[in-house]
mmCIF file of C-alpha atoms and ligand atoms in Angstrom:
data_model
loop_
_atom_site.group_PDB
_atom_site.id
_atom_site.type_symbol
_atom_site.label_atom_id
_atom_site.label_comp_id
_atom_site.label_asym_id
_atom_site.label_seq_id
_atom_site.Cartn_x
_atom_site.Cartn_y
_atom_site.Cartn_z
ATOM 1 C CA UNK C 1 1.058 -4.529 39.391
ATOM 2 C CA UNK C 2 3.760 -2.395 37.876
ATOM 3 C CA UNK C 3 4.631 -2.898 34.232
ATOM 4 C CA UNK C 4 5.409 -0.779 31.201
ATOM 5 C CA UNK C 5 5.372 -0.981 27.452
ATOM 6 C CA UNK C 6 8.548 -2.390 25.969
ATOM 7 C CA UNK C 7 11.028 0.293 24.945
ATOM 8 C CA UNK C 8 10.514 -0.429 21.240
ATOM 9 C CA UNK C 9 6.775 0.040 21.608
ATOM 10 C CA UNK C 10 7.253 3.278 23.563
ATOM 11 C CA UNK C 11 9.212 4.575 20.591
ATOM 12 C CA UNK C 12 6.389 4.236 18.089
ATOM 13 C CA UNK C 13 3.573 6.770 17.810
ATOM 14 C CA UNK C 14 -0.032 5.523 17.618
ATOM 15 C CA UNK C 15 -0.766 4.017 14.189
ATOM 16 C CA UNK C 16 -1.798 6.934 11.976
ATOM 17 C CA UNK C 17 -5.108 5.512 10.822
ATOM 18 C CA UNK C 18 -6.061 4.053 14.212
ATOM 19 C CA UNK C 19 -5.595 7.497 15.766
ATOM 20 C CA UNK C 20 -7.703 9.075 13.030
ATOM 21 C CA UNK C 21 -10.411 6.468 13.500
ATOM 22 C CA UNK C 22 -10.676 7.438 17.203
ATOM 23 C CA UNK C 23 -11.050 11.131 16.349
ATOM 24 C CA UNK C 24 -13.656 10.354 13.699
ATOM 25 C CA UNK C 25 -15.651 8.158 16.102
ATOM 26 C CA UNK C 26 -15.892 11.070 18.514
ATOM 27 C CA UNK C 27 -17.217 13.341 15.749
ATOM 28 C CA UNK C 28 -19.696 10.677 14.620
ATOM 29 C CA UNK C 29 -20.929 10.279 18.197
ATOM 30 C CA UNK C 30 -21.534 14.052 18.208
ATOM 31 C CA UNK C 31 -23.790 13.568 15.187
ATOM 32 C CA UNK C 32 -21.417 15.083 12.612
ATOM 33 C CA UNK C 33 -22.008 13.839 9.047
ATOM 34 C CA UNK C 34 -18.571 12.483 8.164
ATOM 35 C CA UNK C 35 -17.151 12.262 4.628
ATOM 36 C CA UNK C 36 -14.281 9.768 4.859
ATOM 37 C CA UNK C 37 -11.454 10.704 2.488
ATOM 38 C CA UNK C 38 -8.728 9.591 4.886
ATOM 39 C CA UNK C 39 -7.738 5.916 4.854
ATOM 40 C CA UNK C 40 -7.307 4.247 1.464
ATOM 41 C CA UNK C 41 -10.279 1.952 1.885
ATOM 42 C CA UNK C 42 -12.449 1.683 -1.261
ATOM 43 C CA UNK C 43 -16.159 2.267 -0.665
ATOM 44 C CA UNK C 44 -17.024 0.133 -3.715
ATOM 45 C CA UNK C 45 -18.171 -3.427 -3.020
ATOM 46 C CA UNK C 46 -16.105 -6.476 -3.868
ATOM 47 C CA UNK C 47 -17.155 -7.644 -7.362
ATOM 48 C CA UNK C 48 -20.092 -10.073 -7.068
ATOM 49 C CA UNK C 49 -18.343 -13.079 -8.663
ATOM 50 C CA UNK C 50 -15.597 -12.884 -6.011
ATOM 51 C CA UNK C 51 -18.137 -12.698 -3.185
ATOM 52 C CA UNK C 52 -19.838 -15.742 -4.730
ATOM 53 C CA UNK C 53 -16.505 -17.612 -4.584
ATOM 54 C CA UNK C 54 -16.248 -16.858 -0.854
ATOM 55 C CA UNK C 55 -19.811 -18.059 -0.292
ATOM 56 C CA UNK C 56 -19.188 -21.256 -2.224
ATOM 57 C CA UNK C 57 -15.954 -22.076 -0.398
ATOM 58 C CA UNK C 58 -17.002 -21.098 3.101
ATOM 59 C CA UNK C 59 -19.805 -23.645 2.880
ATOM 60 C CA UNK C 60 -17.329 -26.438 2.176
ATOM 61 C CA UNK C 61 -16.085 -28.086 5.427
ATOM 62 C CA UNK C 62 -12.855 -28.837 3.584
ATOM 63 C CA UNK C 63 -12.037 -25.142 4.082
ATOM 64 C CA UNK C 64 -12.806 -24.987 7.789
ATOM 65 C CA UNK C 65 -9.513 -26.234 9.208
ATOM 66 C CA UNK C 66 -6.081 -24.672 9.503
ATOM 67 C CA UNK C 67 -4.524 -23.377 6.328
ATOM 68 C CA UNK C 68 -0.743 -23.493 5.958
ATOM 69 C CA UNK C 69 0.948 -20.305 7.167
ATOM 70 C CA UNK C 70 2.787 -19.931 3.846
ATOM 71 C CA UNK C 71 -0.477 -20.197 1.913
ATOM 72 C CA UNK C 72 -2.183 -23.037 0.068
ATOM 73 C CA UNK C 73 -0.217 -24.259 -2.910
ATOM 74 C CA UNK C 74 -3.230 -23.628 -5.150
ATOM 75 C CA UNK C 75 -3.227 -19.944 -4.115
ATOM 76 C CA UNK C 76 0.528 -19.636 -4.554
ATOM 77 C CA UNK C 77 0.113 -21.162 -8.025
ATOM 78 C CA UNK C 78 -2.563 -18.526 -8.786
ATOM 79 C CA UNK C 79 -0.091 -15.778 -7.778
ATOM 80 C CA UNK C 80 2.603 -17.371 -9.952
ATOM 81 C CA UNK C 81 0.199 -17.563 -12.919
ATOM 82 C CA UNK C 82 -0.727 -13.915 -12.380
ATOM 83 C CA UNK C 83 2.945 -12.867 -12.384
ATOM 84 C CA UNK C 84 3.515 -14.744 -15.632
ATOM 85 C CA UNK C 85 0.493 -13.237 -17.354
ATOM 86 C CA UNK C 86 0.594 -9.724 -15.924
ATOM 87 C CA UNK C 87 4.349 -9.062 -15.691
ATOM 88 C CA UNK C 88 5.923 -11.796 -17.828
ATOM 89 C CA UNK C 89 7.860 -12.977 -14.729
ATOM 90 C CA UNK C 90 8.322 -16.709 -13.989
ATOM 91 C CA UNK C 91 8.120 -17.585 -10.308
ATOM 92 C CA UNK C 92 8.154 -20.921 -8.549
ATOM 93 C CA UNK C 93 4.967 -21.175 -6.463
ATOM 94 C CA UNK C 94 6.697 -23.563 -4.020
ATOM 95 C CA UNK C 95 9.780 -21.503 -3.202
ATOM 96 C CA UNK C 96 9.173 -17.959 -4.402
ATOM 97 C CA UNK C 97 5.645 -17.111 -3.217
ATOM 98 C CA UNK C 98 4.130 -16.644 0.229
ATOM 99 C CA UNK C 99 0.492 -15.771 0.977
ATOM 100 C CA UNK C 100 -0.041 -13.042 3.564
ATOM 101 C CA UNK C 101 -2.740 -11.737 5.860
ATOM 102 C CA UNK C 102 -2.679 -8.552 3.772
ATOM 103 C CA UNK C 103 0.593 -7.121 2.513
ATOM 104 C CA UNK C 104 0.915 -4.961 5.659
ATOM 105 C CA UNK C 105 2.019 -7.836 7.897
ATOM 106 C CA UNK C 106 4.451 -9.085 5.264
ATOM 107 C CA UNK C 107 6.045 -5.645 4.963
ATOM 108 C CA UNK C 108 6.634 -5.738 8.728
ATOM 109 C CA UNK C 109 7.580 -9.431 9.043
ATOM 110 C CA UNK C 110 10.214 -9.315 6.309
ATOM 111 C CA UNK C 111 12.275 -7.014 8.525
ATOM 112 C CA UNK C 112 11.935 -9.425 11.450
ATOM 113 C CA UNK C 113 13.428 -12.093 9.230
ATOM 114 C CA UNK C 114 16.457 -10.141 7.987
ATOM 115 C CA UNK C 115 17.157 -7.026 10.080
ATOM 116 C CA UNK C 116 19.175 -7.236 13.300
ATOM 117 C CA UNK C 117 18.892 -4.789 16.220
ATOM 118 C CA UNK C 118 20.823 -1.595 15.477
ATOM 119 C CA UNK C 119 21.005 -2.182 11.703
ATOM 120 C CA UNK C 120 19.829 0.460 9.296
ATOM 121 C CA UNK C 121 16.784 0.392 7.061
ATOM 122 C CA UNK C 122 16.280 3.013 4.334
ATOM 123 C CA UNK C 123 12.760 4.389 4.470
ATOM 124 C CA UNK C 124 11.478 7.019 2.038
ATOM 125 C CA UNK C 125 10.039 10.179 3.552
ATOM 126 C CA UNK C 126 7.066 10.460 3.187
ATOM 127 C CA UNK C 127 5.938 6.823 3.134
ATOM 128 C CA UNK C 128 3.482 4.256 4.479
ATOM 129 C CA UNK C 129 4.040 4.343 8.280
ATOM 130 C CA UNK C 130 4.583 0.567 8.531
ATOM 131 C CA UNK C 131 8.067 0.721 6.954
ATOM 132 C CA UNK C 132 9.548 2.951 9.647
ATOM 133 C CA UNK C 133 7.556 1.780 12.604
ATOM 134 C CA UNK C 134 5.981 -1.686 12.288
ATOM 135 C CA UNK C 135 9.006 -2.980 10.405
ATOM 136 C CA UNK C 136 12.056 -1.028 11.541
ATOM 137 C CA UNK C 137 11.388 0.215 15.073
ATOM 138 C CA UNK C 138 9.758 -3.034 16.136
ATOM 139 C CA UNK C 139 12.996 -4.796 15.089
ATOM 140 C CA UNK C 140 15.045 -2.407 17.257
ATOM 141 C CA UNK C 141 16.600 -1.222 14.028
ATOM 142 C CA UNK C 142 17.228 2.340 12.844
ATOM 143 C CA UNK C 143 15.330 3.942 10.018
ATOM 144 C CA UNK C 144 17.310 6.222 7.736
ATOM 145 C CA UNK C 145 14.655 8.531 6.326
ATOM 146 C CA UNK C 146 15.518 9.735 2.841
ATOM 147 C CA UNK C 147 13.322 12.511 1.440
ATOM 148 C CA UNK C 148 11.433 11.995 -1.786
ATOM 149 C CA UNK C 149 11.957 15.051 -3.954
ATOM 150 C CA UNK C 150 8.796 16.792 -5.187
ATOM 151 C CA UNK C 151 10.803 18.399 -8.007
ATOM 152 C CA UNK C 152 11.966 14.950 -9.063
ATOM 153 C CA UNK C 153 8.586 13.275 -9.283
ATOM 154 C CA UNK C 154 8.907 12.092 -5.661
ATOM 155 C CA UNK C 155 11.985 9.997 -6.340
ATOM 156 C CA UNK C 156 15.200 10.139 -4.292
ATOM 157 C CA UNK C 157 17.568 12.998 -5.218
ATOM 158 C CA UNK C 158 20.303 11.891 -7.630
ATOM 159 C CA UNK C 159 19.289 8.350 -6.939
ATOM 160 C CA UNK C 160 20.863 6.252 -5.635
ATOM 161 C CA UNK C 161 24.006 8.162 -4.677
ATOM 162 C CA UNK C 162 22.298 9.709 -1.610
ATOM 163 C CA UNK C 163 21.585 6.342 -0.037
ATOM 164 C CA UNK C 164 23.405 4.782 2.897
ATOM 165 C CA UNK C 165 25.457 1.861 1.588
ATOM 166 C CA UNK C 166 25.604 0.249 4.992
ATOM 167 C CA UNK C 167 21.840 -0.295 5.282
ATOM 168 C CA UNK C 168 20.492 -3.839 5.446
ATOM 169 C CA UNK C 169 17.245 -3.134 3.631
ATOM 170 C CA UNK C 170 15.409 -0.488 1.618
ATOM 171 C CA UNK C 171 11.656 0.029 1.162
ATOM 172 C CA UNK C 172 10.564 1.235 -2.258
ATOM 173 C CA UNK C 173 6.958 1.866 -3.268
ATOM 174 C CA UNK C 174 5.591 2.921 -6.678
ATOM 175 C CA UNK C 175 2.830 3.731 -7.525
ATOM 176 C CA UNK C 176 3.489 5.626 -4.361
ATOM 177 C CA UNK C 177 1.492 6.068 -1.201
ATOM 178 C CA UNK C 178 0.971 8.903 -0.265
ATOM 179 C CA UNK C 179 2.199 10.975 -3.262
ATOM 180 C CA UNK C 180 0.606 9.047 -6.155
ATOM 181 C CA UNK C 181 3.927 9.222 -8.043
ATOM 182 C CA UNK C 182 5.090 6.514 -10.410
ATOM 183 C CA UNK C 183 8.668 5.568 -11.266
ATOM 184 C CA UNK C 184 10.398 5.067 -14.599
ATOM 185 C CA UNK C 185 12.004 1.808 -15.628
ATOM 186 C CA UNK C 186 15.451 3.471 -15.617
ATOM 187 C CA UNK C 187 14.956 4.796 -12.095
ATOM 188 C CA UNK C 188 13.890 1.391 -10.748
ATOM 189 C CA UNK C 189 16.714 -0.420 -12.518
ATOM 190 C CA UNK C 190 19.142 2.137 -11.027
ATOM 191 C CA UNK C 191 17.827 1.430 -7.517
ATOM 192 C CA UNK C 192 17.830 -2.349 -8.036
ATOM 193 C CA UNK C 193 21.400 -2.279 -9.362
ATOM 194 C CA UNK C 194 22.508 -0.179 -6.393
ATOM 195 C CA UNK C 195 20.928 -2.734 -4.036
ATOM 196 C CA UNK C 196 22.821 -5.524 -5.804
ATOM 197 C CA UNK C 197 26.126 -3.610 -5.541
ATOM 198 C CA UNK C 198 25.673 -2.781 -1.862
ATOM 199 C CA UNK C 199 24.060 -6.037 -0.618
ATOM 200 C CA UNK C 200 20.915 -4.139 0.363
ATOM 201 C CA UNK C 201 17.692 -6.139 0.372
ATOM 202 C CA UNK C 202 15.083 -4.451 -1.794
ATOM 203 C CA UNK C 203 11.559 -4.582 -0.412
ATOM 204 C CA UNK C 204 9.219 -3.398 -3.127
ATOM 205 C CA UNK C 205 5.676 -2.483 -2.127
ATOM 206 C CA UNK C 206 3.551 -2.911 -5.226
ATOM 207 C CA UNK C 207 0.143 -2.705 -3.563
ATOM 208 C CA UNK C 208 -1.089 -0.143 -6.080
ATOM 209 C CA UNK C 209 0.246 -1.742 -9.290
ATOM 210 C CA UNK C 210 -3.275 -2.124 -10.739
ATOM 211 C CA UNK C 211 -4.643 1.215 -9.608
ATOM 212 C CA UNK C 212 -3.246 3.225 -12.514
ATOM 213 C CA UNK C 213 -4.704 5.738 -14.946
ATOM 214 C CA UNK C 214 -4.211 7.353 -18.343
ATOM 215 C CA UNK C 215 -2.815 4.172 -19.883
ATOM 216 C CA UNK C 216 0.071 3.871 -17.429
ATOM 217 C CA UNK C 217 1.051 0.234 -16.710
ATOM 218 C CA UNK C 218 3.057 -0.291 -13.510
ATOM 219 C CA UNK C 219 5.904 -2.815 -13.593
ATOM 220 C CA UNK C 220 6.973 -5.424 -11.066
ATOM 221 C CA UNK C 221 10.482 -4.939 -9.688
ATOM 222 C CA UNK C 222 11.004 -8.603 -10.485
ATOM 223 C CA UNK C 223 10.973 -7.695 -14.180
ATOM 224 C CA UNK C 224 14.452 -6.250 -13.520
ATOM 225 C CA UNK C 225 15.791 -9.041 -11.303
ATOM 226 C CA UNK C 226 14.770 -11.387 -8.562
ATOM 227 C CA UNK C 227 17.989 -11.803 -6.570
ATOM 228 C CA UNK C 228 17.845 -9.880 -3.300
ATOM 229 C CA UNK C 229 14.373 -8.500 -4.062
ATOM 230 C CA UNK C 230 10.970 -9.242 -2.587
ATOM 231 C CA UNK C 231 7.777 -7.696 -3.840
ATOM 232 C CA UNK C 232 4.553 -7.276 -1.891
ATOM 233 C CA UNK C 233 1.175 -7.276 -3.585
ATOM 234 C CA UNK C 234 -2.399 -7.183 -2.490
ATOM 235 C CA UNK C 235 -5.869 -7.908 -3.737
ATOM 236 C CA UNK C 236 -7.203 -5.183 -1.422
ATOM 237 C CA UNK C 237 -7.095 -2.100 -3.583
ATOM 238 C CA UNK C 238 -7.378 -3.936 -6.926
ATOM 239 C CA UNK C 239 -10.588 -5.818 -6.161
ATOM 240 C CA UNK C 240 -12.028 -3.755 -3.248
ATOM 241 C CA UNK C 241 -11.068 -6.507 -0.808
ATOM 242 C CA UNK C 242 -9.387 -4.578 2.029
ATOM 243 C CA UNK C 243 -11.452 -6.378 4.662
ATOM 244 C CA UNK C 244 -10.504 -9.850 3.437
ATOM 245 C CA UNK C 245 -6.861 -9.389 4.501
ATOM 246 C CA UNK C 246 -5.159 -11.257 1.679
ATOM 247 C CA UNK C 247 -1.883 -10.297 0.102
ATOM 248 C CA UNK C 248 1.211 -12.069 -1.181
ATOM 249 C CA UNK C 249 4.993 -11.809 -1.364
ATOM 250 C CA UNK C 250 6.957 -12.923 -4.402
ATOM 251 C CA UNK C 251 10.708 -12.918 -4.967
ATOM 252 C CA UNK C 252 14.129 -14.277 -4.042
ATOM 253 C CA UNK C 253 13.594 -17.706 -2.489
ATOM 254 C CA UNK C 254 15.881 -16.948 0.445
ATOM 255 C CA UNK C 255 13.813 -13.882 1.341
ATOM 256 C CA UNK C 256 10.577 -15.857 0.967
ATOM 257 C CA UNK C 257 11.991 -18.635 3.162
ATOM 258 C CA UNK C 258 12.877 -16.141 5.890
ATOM 259 C CA UNK C 259 9.445 -14.563 5.736
ATOM 260 C CA UNK C 260 7.746 -17.963 5.916
ATOM 261 C CA UNK C 261 9.878 -18.903 8.914
ATOM 262 C CA UNK C 262 8.784 -15.794 10.831
ATOM 263 C CA UNK C 263 5.170 -16.260 9.829
ATOM 264 C CA UNK C 264 5.115 -19.899 10.877
ATOM 265 C CA UNK C 265 5.820 -18.683 14.421
ATOM 266 C CA UNK C 266 3.286 -15.854 14.501
ATOM 267 C CA UNK C 267 0.270 -16.756 12.382
ATOM 268 C CA UNK C 268 -1.442 -19.788 10.940
ATOM 269 C CA UNK C 269 -2.282 -18.440 7.522
ATOM 270 C CA UNK C 270 -5.215 -16.790 5.816
ATOM 271 C CA UNK C 271 -8.561 -18.675 5.864
ATOM 272 C CA UNK C 272 -8.684 -21.134 2.966
ATOM 273 C CA UNK C 273 -12.025 -19.856 1.632
ATOM 274 C CA UNK C 274 -10.557 -16.346 1.361
ATOM 275 C CA UNK C 275 -7.392 -17.644 -0.296
ATOM 276 C CA UNK C 276 -9.578 -19.372 -2.867
ATOM 277 C CA UNK C 277 -11.544 -16.185 -3.516
ATOM 278 C CA UNK C 278 -8.264 -14.255 -3.924
ATOM 279 C CA UNK C 279 -6.957 -16.923 -6.343
ATOM 280 C CA UNK C 280 -10.168 -16.571 -8.345
ATOM 281 C CA UNK C 281 -9.778 -12.768 -8.407
ATOM 282 C CA UNK C 282 -6.194 -12.998 -9.711
ATOM 283 C CA UNK C 283 -7.243 -15.591 -12.283
ATOM 284 C CA UNK C 284 -9.325 -12.886 -13.985
ATOM 285 C CA UNK C 285 -6.085 -11.673 -15.570
ATOM 286 C CA UNK C 286 -5.484 -13.332 -18.930
ATOM 287 C CA UNK C 287 -2.580 -11.072 -19.872
ATOM 288 C CA UNK C 288 -1.031 -7.719 -19.171
ATOM 289 C CA UNK C 289 -4.341 -5.880 -19.544
ATOM 290 C CA UNK C 290 -6.695 -5.318 -16.646
ATOM 291 C CA UNK C 291 -9.733 -7.600 -16.540
ATOM 292 C CA UNK C 292 -13.189 -6.055 -16.845
ATOM 293 C CA UNK C 293 -13.890 -5.939 -13.085
ATOM 294 C CA UNK C 294 -10.656 -3.987 -12.482
ATOM 295 C CA UNK C 295 -11.262 -1.678 -15.431
ATOM 296 C CA UNK C 296 -14.715 -0.886 -14.029
ATOM 297 C CA UNK C 297 -13.097 0.111 -10.759
ATOM 298 C CA UNK C 298 -10.449 2.256 -12.402
ATOM 299 C CA UNK C 299 -13.111 4.135 -14.365
ATOM 300 C CA UNK C 300 -14.861 5.081 -11.130
ATOM 301 C CA UNK C 301 -11.644 6.155 -9.358
ATOM 302 C CA UNK C 302 -10.508 8.135 -12.392
ATOM 303 C CA UNK C 303 -13.761 10.105 -12.505
ATOM 304 C CA UNK C 304 -13.387 10.900 -8.810
ATOM 305 C CA UNK C 305 -9.728 11.786 -9.207
ATOM 306 C CA UNK C 306 -10.567 14.245 -11.976
ATOM 307 C CA UNK C 307 -13.406 15.751 -9.958
ATOM 308 C CA UNK C 308 -11.073 16.254 -6.973
ATOM 309 C CA UNK C 309 -8.272 17.708 -9.065
ATOM 310 C CA UNK C 310 -10.635 20.256 -10.621
ATOM 311 C CA UNK C 311 -12.320 21.058 -7.310
ATOM 312 C CA UNK C 312 -9.066 21.494 -5.414
ATOM 313 C CA UNK C 313 -7.593 23.626 -8.200
ATOM 314 C CA UNK C 314 -10.737 25.816 -8.099
ATOM 315 C CA UNK C 315 -10.036 26.256 -4.383
ATOM 316 C CA UNK C 316 -6.545 27.488 -5.228
ATOM 317 C CA UNK C 317 -4.475 24.380 -4.497
ATOM 318 C CA UNK C 318 -1.785 23.232 -6.861
ATOM 319 C CA UNK C 319 -2.544 19.593 -7.480
ATOM 320 C CA UNK C 320 -1.488 17.191 -10.207
ATOM 321 C CA UNK C 321 -3.593 14.184 -11.254
ATOM 322 C CA UNK C 322 -1.732 11.077 -10.050
ATOM 323 C CA UNK C 323 -0.996 8.348 -12.604
ATOM 324 C CA UNK C 324 -1.268 5.739 -9.871
ATOM 325 C CA UNK C 325 -3.118 5.162 -6.556
ATOM 326 C CA UNK C 326 -6.343 6.878 -5.579
ATOM 327 C CA UNK C 327 -4.513 9.526 -3.529
ATOM 328 C CA UNK C 328 -4.283 13.257 -4.177
ATOM 329 C CA UNK C 329 -1.239 14.786 -2.527
ATOM 330 C CA UNK C 330 -0.950 18.563 -2.355
ATOM 331 C CA UNK C 331 0.515 21.378 -0.329
ATOM 332 C CA UNK C 332 -1.669 23.444 1.931
ATOM 333 C CA UNK C 333 0.901 25.924 3.190
ATOM 334 C CA UNK C 334 1.254 25.515 6.957
ATOM 335 C CA UNK C 335 0.697 22.741 9.455
ATOM 336 C CA UNK C 336 -0.837 19.648 7.880
ATOM 337 C CA UNK C 337 -2.235 18.598 11.262
ATOM 338 C CA UNK C 338 -3.978 21.968 11.724
ATOM 339 C CA UNK C 339 -5.442 21.716 8.210
ATOM 340 C CA UNK C 340 -6.683 18.152 8.795
ATOM 341 C CA UNK C 341 -8.176 19.241 12.138
ATOM 342 C CA UNK C 342 -9.993 22.096 10.416
ATOM 343 C CA UNK C 343 -11.333 19.674 7.808
ATOM 344 C CA UNK C 344 -12.492 17.262 10.504
ATOM 345 C CA UNK C 345 -14.468 20.061 12.081
ATOM 346 C CA UNK C 346 -16.233 20.365 8.705
ATOM 347 C CA UNK C 347 -16.891 16.624 8.784
ATOM 348 C CA UNK C 348 -14.311 15.914 6.074
ATOM 349 C CA UNK C 349 -11.608 13.372 6.961
ATOM 350 C CA UNK C 350 -8.271 13.896 5.204
ATOM 351 C CA UNK C 351 -4.821 12.622 6.171
ATOM 352 C CA UNK C 352 -2.183 15.065 7.414
ATOM 353 C CA UNK C 353 1.064 14.637 5.471
ATOM 354 C CA UNK C 354 3.141 14.697 8.657
ATOM 355 C CA UNK C 355 1.713 11.260 9.446
ATOM 356 C CA UNK C 356 3.866 9.855 6.617
ATOM 357 C CA UNK C 357 7.105 11.515 7.832
ATOM 358 C CA UNK C 358 8.654 14.928 8.367
ATOM 359 C CA UNK C 359 8.910 15.543 4.610
ATOM 360 C CA UNK C 360 5.133 15.217 4.433
ATOM 361 C CA UNK C 361 4.654 18.304 6.586
ATOM 362 C CA UNK C 362 2.665 20.979 4.772
ATOM 363 C CA UNK C 363 0.915 18.356 2.621
ATOM 364 C CA UNK C 364 -2.485 16.710 2.755
ATOM 365 C CA UNK C 365 -3.506 13.357 1.317
ATOM 366 C CA UNK C 366 -7.051 12.895 0.073
ATOM 367 C CA UNK C 367 -8.289 9.418 -0.876
ATOM 368 C CA UNK C 368 -10.865 9.283 -3.677
ATOM 369 C CA UNK C 369 -12.846 6.642 -1.830
ATOM 370 C CA UNK C 370 -16.296 8.225 -1.762
ATOM 371 C CA UNK C 371 -18.963 8.574 -4.464
ATOM 372 C CA UNK C 372 -18.855 11.754 -6.579
ATOM 373 C CA UNK C 373 -21.835 13.320 -4.773
ATOM 374 C CA UNK C 374 -20.021 13.028 -1.434
ATOM 375 C CA UNK C 375 -16.797 14.375 -2.950
ATOM 376 C CA UNK C 376 -18.753 17.375 -4.287
ATOM 377 C CA UNK C 377 -20.254 17.866 -0.842
ATOM 378 C CA UNK C 378 -16.748 17.740 0.713
ATOM 379 C CA UNK C 379 -15.453 20.291 -1.796
ATOM 380 C CA UNK C 380 -18.446 22.506 -1.089
ATOM 381 C CA UNK C 381 -17.794 22.387 2.664
ATOM 382 C CA UNK C 382 -14.149 23.283 1.978
ATOM 383 C CA UNK C 383 -15.215 26.135 -0.314
ATOM 384 C CA UNK C 384 -17.416 27.590 2.420
ATOM 385 C CA UNK C 385 -14.728 27.302 5.073
ATOM 386 C CA UNK C 386 -11.541 28.310 3.250
HETATM 387 C C1 LIG Y 1 -3.496 3.887 3.621
HETATM 388 O O1 LIG Y 1 -4.571 4.512 3.650
HETATM 389 O O2 LIG Y 1 -2.406 4.406 3.498
HETATM 390 C C2 LIG Y 1 -3.559 2.402 3.864
HETATM 391 O O3 LIG Y 1 -4.538 1.833 3.122
HETATM 392 C C3 LIG Y 1 -3.820 2.170 5.303
HETATM 393 C C4 LIG Y 1 -3.373 0.861 5.782
HETATM 394 O O4 LIG Y 1 -3.162 -0.065 5.021
HETATM 395 O O5 LIG Y 1 -3.247 0.705 7.013
#
């Protein structure tokens, strides 16, 4: 039988982290002791009270049948309550919230709902690969890559004058993956206002809003306006729940309606027992401050961040401690792929910056997702080899 991949699939490279996983599996099969600092997957366990919620709800037959693809109302209410307490933003759980199978699918599906073939989508460079590929290319749309400027805290240059006014949609993400940068209120308001003036849908990826350090509190874009904006959030990084695949979208009811319409055709919703556990996790917030279980996490990631910053500086790299995310982003001088390959041969997995876009070339991303002893071991291996 003779058949080929669809043209749009031919256009996308293998998913960055799937490709890395394959390379790492080969090394593991060769008996190499691997220190995984690549994908942003916390090694810490989900807090015990959340696991207990899953256990309790999975035992209840009430939770064994189909959920709704938009999410149970109870879970949407928990997201709405969280937005009120954490960001001071009122949202209607019925019309302005959608539960996702992790924010990744929502970031891709929102483009399917609003972007037509051939239309333009503004995608920062570097950025999470899903914006350009899973969202834009798989909609037969065109990504307009706009470099983030290292000298400008990884914001767009002279924002937002450099942006294409004819684009249908823009992806914005702070705290930023992969650079760890955060954005000021003025910068975000400037971008939001530009979107309003140019009828550009703003897709705001806020997956790392809770993973912040040194007293920095990340905002929601919805604090500056809801019209034409949709924000994506996740319990993954906040509560060490990457494997549960639960996220949410909040924002303009028309955007949420479009997203729900796409999702109703392609998935049947997140398992109810996991939605209930996610609702419980979010309910730990009683205000703007992080609850104890999140603070405990942050303390661990901050210690690792500081250890990595010091270790990398001792090795001669120029690296700044990020205020958000658990990623260290620094220049290595030369091919990022070659550097990552060299690290893999030492049994240390890091992510080559080129995987996030052309502007990421020459950079490496390290995720602080291993215990300090393993990070020290990784730094020691690097010391010996470099
Ligand atoms: C990352 O490491 O950038 C993400 O966590 C990977 C992903 O969500 O696929």
